[in-house]
Amino acid sequence: MFVKRFADAKPYEAANHRGVVGLRLQGFEAGGPANQWVGLSQFLPGGGAGPDSTPFEKVYVVIDGAMTVLAGGVETELGPLDSCTIAPGEVRELVNRTNRVCTMLVVIPYPPGHKP
């Protein structure tokens, strides 16, 4: 078992994101997961990401607050414990349209060629 305390999570910057603080909960470290990494994103009101896409799928889980996800011409608001999967190559945009911080878990596979 590999345990990492929240107090030890390190911030990271994600390309094409705005008004967000990301913390890496698991991944990119010896003893951690072999296939994916897990982040905790805290989006300020008006914060968001994209529009853009990646060559691998992503899973988003809203922990607190609300996040609007635009993908495939569809706009969906996710609330606490709602989740979605974004397919490889799918263009998505995230927008926090509320006056509260949105806290969201993000699960993403390692990039091709990564060796933990």
mmCIF file of C-alpha atoms in Angstrom:
data_model
loop_
_atom_site.group_PDB
_atom_site.id
_atom_site.type_symbol
_atom_site.label_atom_id
_atom_site.label_comp_id
_atom_site.label_asym_id
_atom_site.label_seq_id
_atom_site.Cartn_x
_atom_site.Cartn_y
_atom_site.Cartn_z
ATOM 1 C CA MET A 1 0.000 0.000 0.000
ATOM 2 C CA PHE A 2 1.189 3.496 -0.838
ATOM 3 C CA VAL A 3 -0.154 6.246 1.415
ATOM 4 C CA LYS A 4 0.158 9.938 0.646
ATOM 5 C CA ARG A 5 -1.207 12.505 3.063
ATOM 6 C CA PHE A 6 -3.188 15.478 1.789
ATOM 7 C CA ALA A 7 -0.717 17.756 3.580
ATOM 8 C CA ASP A 8 2.029 16.341 1.321
ATOM 9 C CA ALA A 9 0.183 16.888 -1.989
ATOM 10 C CA LYS A 10 2.138 19.195 -4.303
ATOM 11 C CA PRO A 11 0.552 21.813 -6.546
ATOM 12 C CA TYR A 12 0.831 21.482 -10.312
ATOM 13 C CA GLU A 13 -0.034 23.753 -13.215
ATOM 14 C CA ALA A 14 -2.198 22.452 -16.025
ATOM 15 C CA ALA A 15 -2.035 23.945 -19.507
ATOM 16 C CA ASN A 16 -5.028 26.001 -20.686
ATOM 17 C CA HIS A 17 -6.561 26.208 -17.184
ATOM 18 C CA ARG A 18 -7.569 29.442 -15.467
ATOM 19 C CA GLY A 19 -8.605 30.305 -11.920
ATOM 20 C CA VAL A 20 -7.642 26.883 -10.599
ATOM 21 C CA VAL A 21 -5.241 25.341 -8.117
ATOM 22 C CA GLY A 22 -4.369 21.705 -8.827
ATOM 23 C CA LEU A 23 -2.899 19.332 -6.241
ATOM 24 C CA ARG A 24 -1.434 15.953 -7.206
ATOM 25 C CA LEU A 25 -2.845 13.411 -4.743
ATOM 26 C CA GLN A 26 -1.296 10.310 -6.313
ATOM 27 C CA GLY A 27 1.051 9.643 -9.197
ATOM 28 C CA PHE A 28 4.426 10.425 -10.730
ATOM 29 C CA GLU A 29 6.298 9.081 -7.688
ATOM 30 C CA ALA A 30 8.017 5.874 -6.624
ATOM 31 C CA GLY A 31 5.566 3.423 -5.071
ATOM 32 C CA GLY A 32 2.511 5.231 -6.448
ATOM 33 C CA PRO A 33 0.015 4.030 -9.043
ATOM 34 C CA ALA A 34 1.404 2.371 -12.171
ATOM 35 C CA ASN A 35 -1.319 3.344 -14.675
ATOM 36 C CA GLN A 36 -2.836 6.714 -13.769
ATOM 37 C CA TRP A 37 -2.520 9.745 -11.565
ATOM 38 C CA VAL A 38 -5.123 11.522 -9.436
ATOM 39 C CA GLY A 39 -5.440 15.254 -8.970
ATOM 40 C CA LEU A 40 -7.660 17.519 -6.917
ATOM 41 C CA SER A 41 -8.635 20.683 -8.771
ATOM 42 C CA GLN A 42 -10.088 23.686 -6.961
ATOM 43 C CA PHE A 43 -11.756 26.045 -9.465
ATOM 44 C CA LEU A 44 -12.539 29.593 -8.360
ATOM 45 C CA PRO A 45 -15.789 31.232 -9.504
ATOM 46 C CA GLY A 46 -15.337 31.946 -13.217
ATOM 47 C CA GLY A 47 -12.422 29.506 -13.426
ATOM 48 C CA GLY A 48 -12.234 26.733 -15.957
ATOM 49 C CA ALA A 49 -10.266 24.866 -18.589
ATOM 50 C CA GLY A 50 -10.169 24.535 -22.351
ATOM 51 C CA PRO A 51 -11.629 24.198 -24.791
ATOM 52 C CA ASP A 52 -9.145 21.509 -25.742
ATOM 53 C CA SER A 53 -8.656 17.747 -25.926
ATOM 54 C CA THR A 54 -6.085 15.118 -25.033
ATOM 55 C CA PRO A 55 -5.194 11.784 -26.655
ATOM 56 C CA PHE A 56 -6.306 9.887 -23.520
ATOM 57 C CA GLU A 57 -9.521 9.673 -21.500
ATOM 58 C CA LYS A 58 -10.144 11.579 -18.274
ATOM 59 C CA VAL A 59 -12.583 11.078 -15.426
ATOM 60 C CA TYR A 60 -13.943 14.063 -13.481
ATOM 61 C CA VAL A 61 -15.728 13.706 -10.129
ATOM 62 C CA VAL A 62 -17.188 16.827 -8.511
ATOM 63 C CA ILE A 63 -16.654 16.702 -4.756
ATOM 64 C CA ASP A 64 -18.154 20.079 -3.839
ATOM 65 C CA GLY A 65 -19.763 22.919 -5.751
ATOM 66 C CA ALA A 66 -20.792 22.681 -9.399
ATOM 67 C CA MET A 67 -18.994 22.536 -12.733
ATOM 68 C CA THR A 68 -20.413 23.070 -16.203
ATOM 69 C CA VAL A 69 -18.887 20.697 -18.770
ATOM 70 C CA LEU A 70 -19.299 21.445 -22.476
ATOM 71 C CA ALA A 71 -18.534 18.489 -24.753
ATOM 72 C CA GLY A 72 -19.877 17.260 -28.072
ATOM 73 C CA GLY A 73 -22.219 20.235 -28.344
ATOM 74 C CA VAL A 74 -23.847 19.337 -25.014
ATOM 75 C CA GLU A 75 -23.681 21.444 -21.852
ATOM 76 C CA THR A 76 -23.997 19.535 -18.558
ATOM 77 C CA GLU A 77 -23.789 20.799 -14.996
ATOM 78 C CA LEU A 78 -22.205 18.360 -12.555
ATOM 79 C CA GLY A 79 -22.917 18.653 -8.816
ATOM 80 C CA PRO A 80 -21.495 16.892 -5.761
ATOM 81 C CA LEU A 81 -20.543 13.270 -6.499
ATOM 82 C CA ASP A 82 -21.617 13.552 -10.157
ATOM 83 C CA SER A 83 -18.953 12.367 -12.580
ATOM 84 C CA CYS A 84 -18.193 12.127 -16.280
ATOM 85 C CA THR A 85 -15.710 10.483 -18.595
ATOM 86 C CA ILE A 86 -14.151 12.494 -21.408
ATOM 87 C CA ALA A 87 -13.134 10.247 -24.311
ATOM 88 C CA PRO A 88 -9.726 10.442 -26.018
ATOM 89 C CA GLY A 89 -9.745 13.292 -28.533
ATOM 90 C CA GLU A 90 -13.076 14.674 -27.288
ATOM 91 C CA VAL A 91 -13.013 18.469 -27.086
ATOM 92 C CA ARG A 92 -14.248 19.683 -23.719
ATOM 93 C CA GLU A 93 -14.492 22.931 -21.813
ATOM 94 C CA LEU A 94 -14.982 23.369 -18.052
ATOM 95 C CA VAL A 95 -16.539 26.521 -16.579
ATOM 96 C CA ASN A 96 -17.385 27.260 -12.952
ATOM 97 C CA ARG A 97 -20.446 29.484 -13.411
ATOM 98 C CA THR A 98 -21.227 29.707 -9.701
ATOM 99 C CA ASN A 99 -20.018 31.972 -6.904
ATOM 100 C CA ARG A 100 -18.585 28.992 -4.976
ATOM 101 C CA VAL A 101 -15.304 27.139 -5.362
ATOM 102 C CA CYS A 102 -15.751 23.842 -7.229
ATOM 103 C CA THR A 103 -13.590 20.993 -5.933
ATOM 104 C CA MET A 104 -13.128 18.158 -8.392
ATOM 105 C CA LEU A 105 -11.139 14.905 -8.533
ATOM 106 C CA VAL A 106 -9.407 14.220 -11.839
ATOM 107 C CA VAL A 107 -8.173 10.749 -12.856
ATOM 108 C CA ILE A 108 -5.912 10.632 -15.924
ATOM 109 C CA PRO A 109 -3.696 7.875 -17.344
ATOM 110 C CA TYR A 110 0.004 8.555 -17.570
ATOM 111 C CA PRO A 111 1.231 9.942 -20.884
ATOM 112 C CA PRO A 112 2.562 7.344 -23.368
ATOM 113 C CA GLY A 113 6.071 6.224 -22.521
ATOM 114 C CA HIS A 114 5.861 7.252 -18.838
ATOM 115 C CA LYS A 115 7.554 4.837 -16.475
ATOM 116 C CA PRO A 116 6.590 5.320 -12.799
#
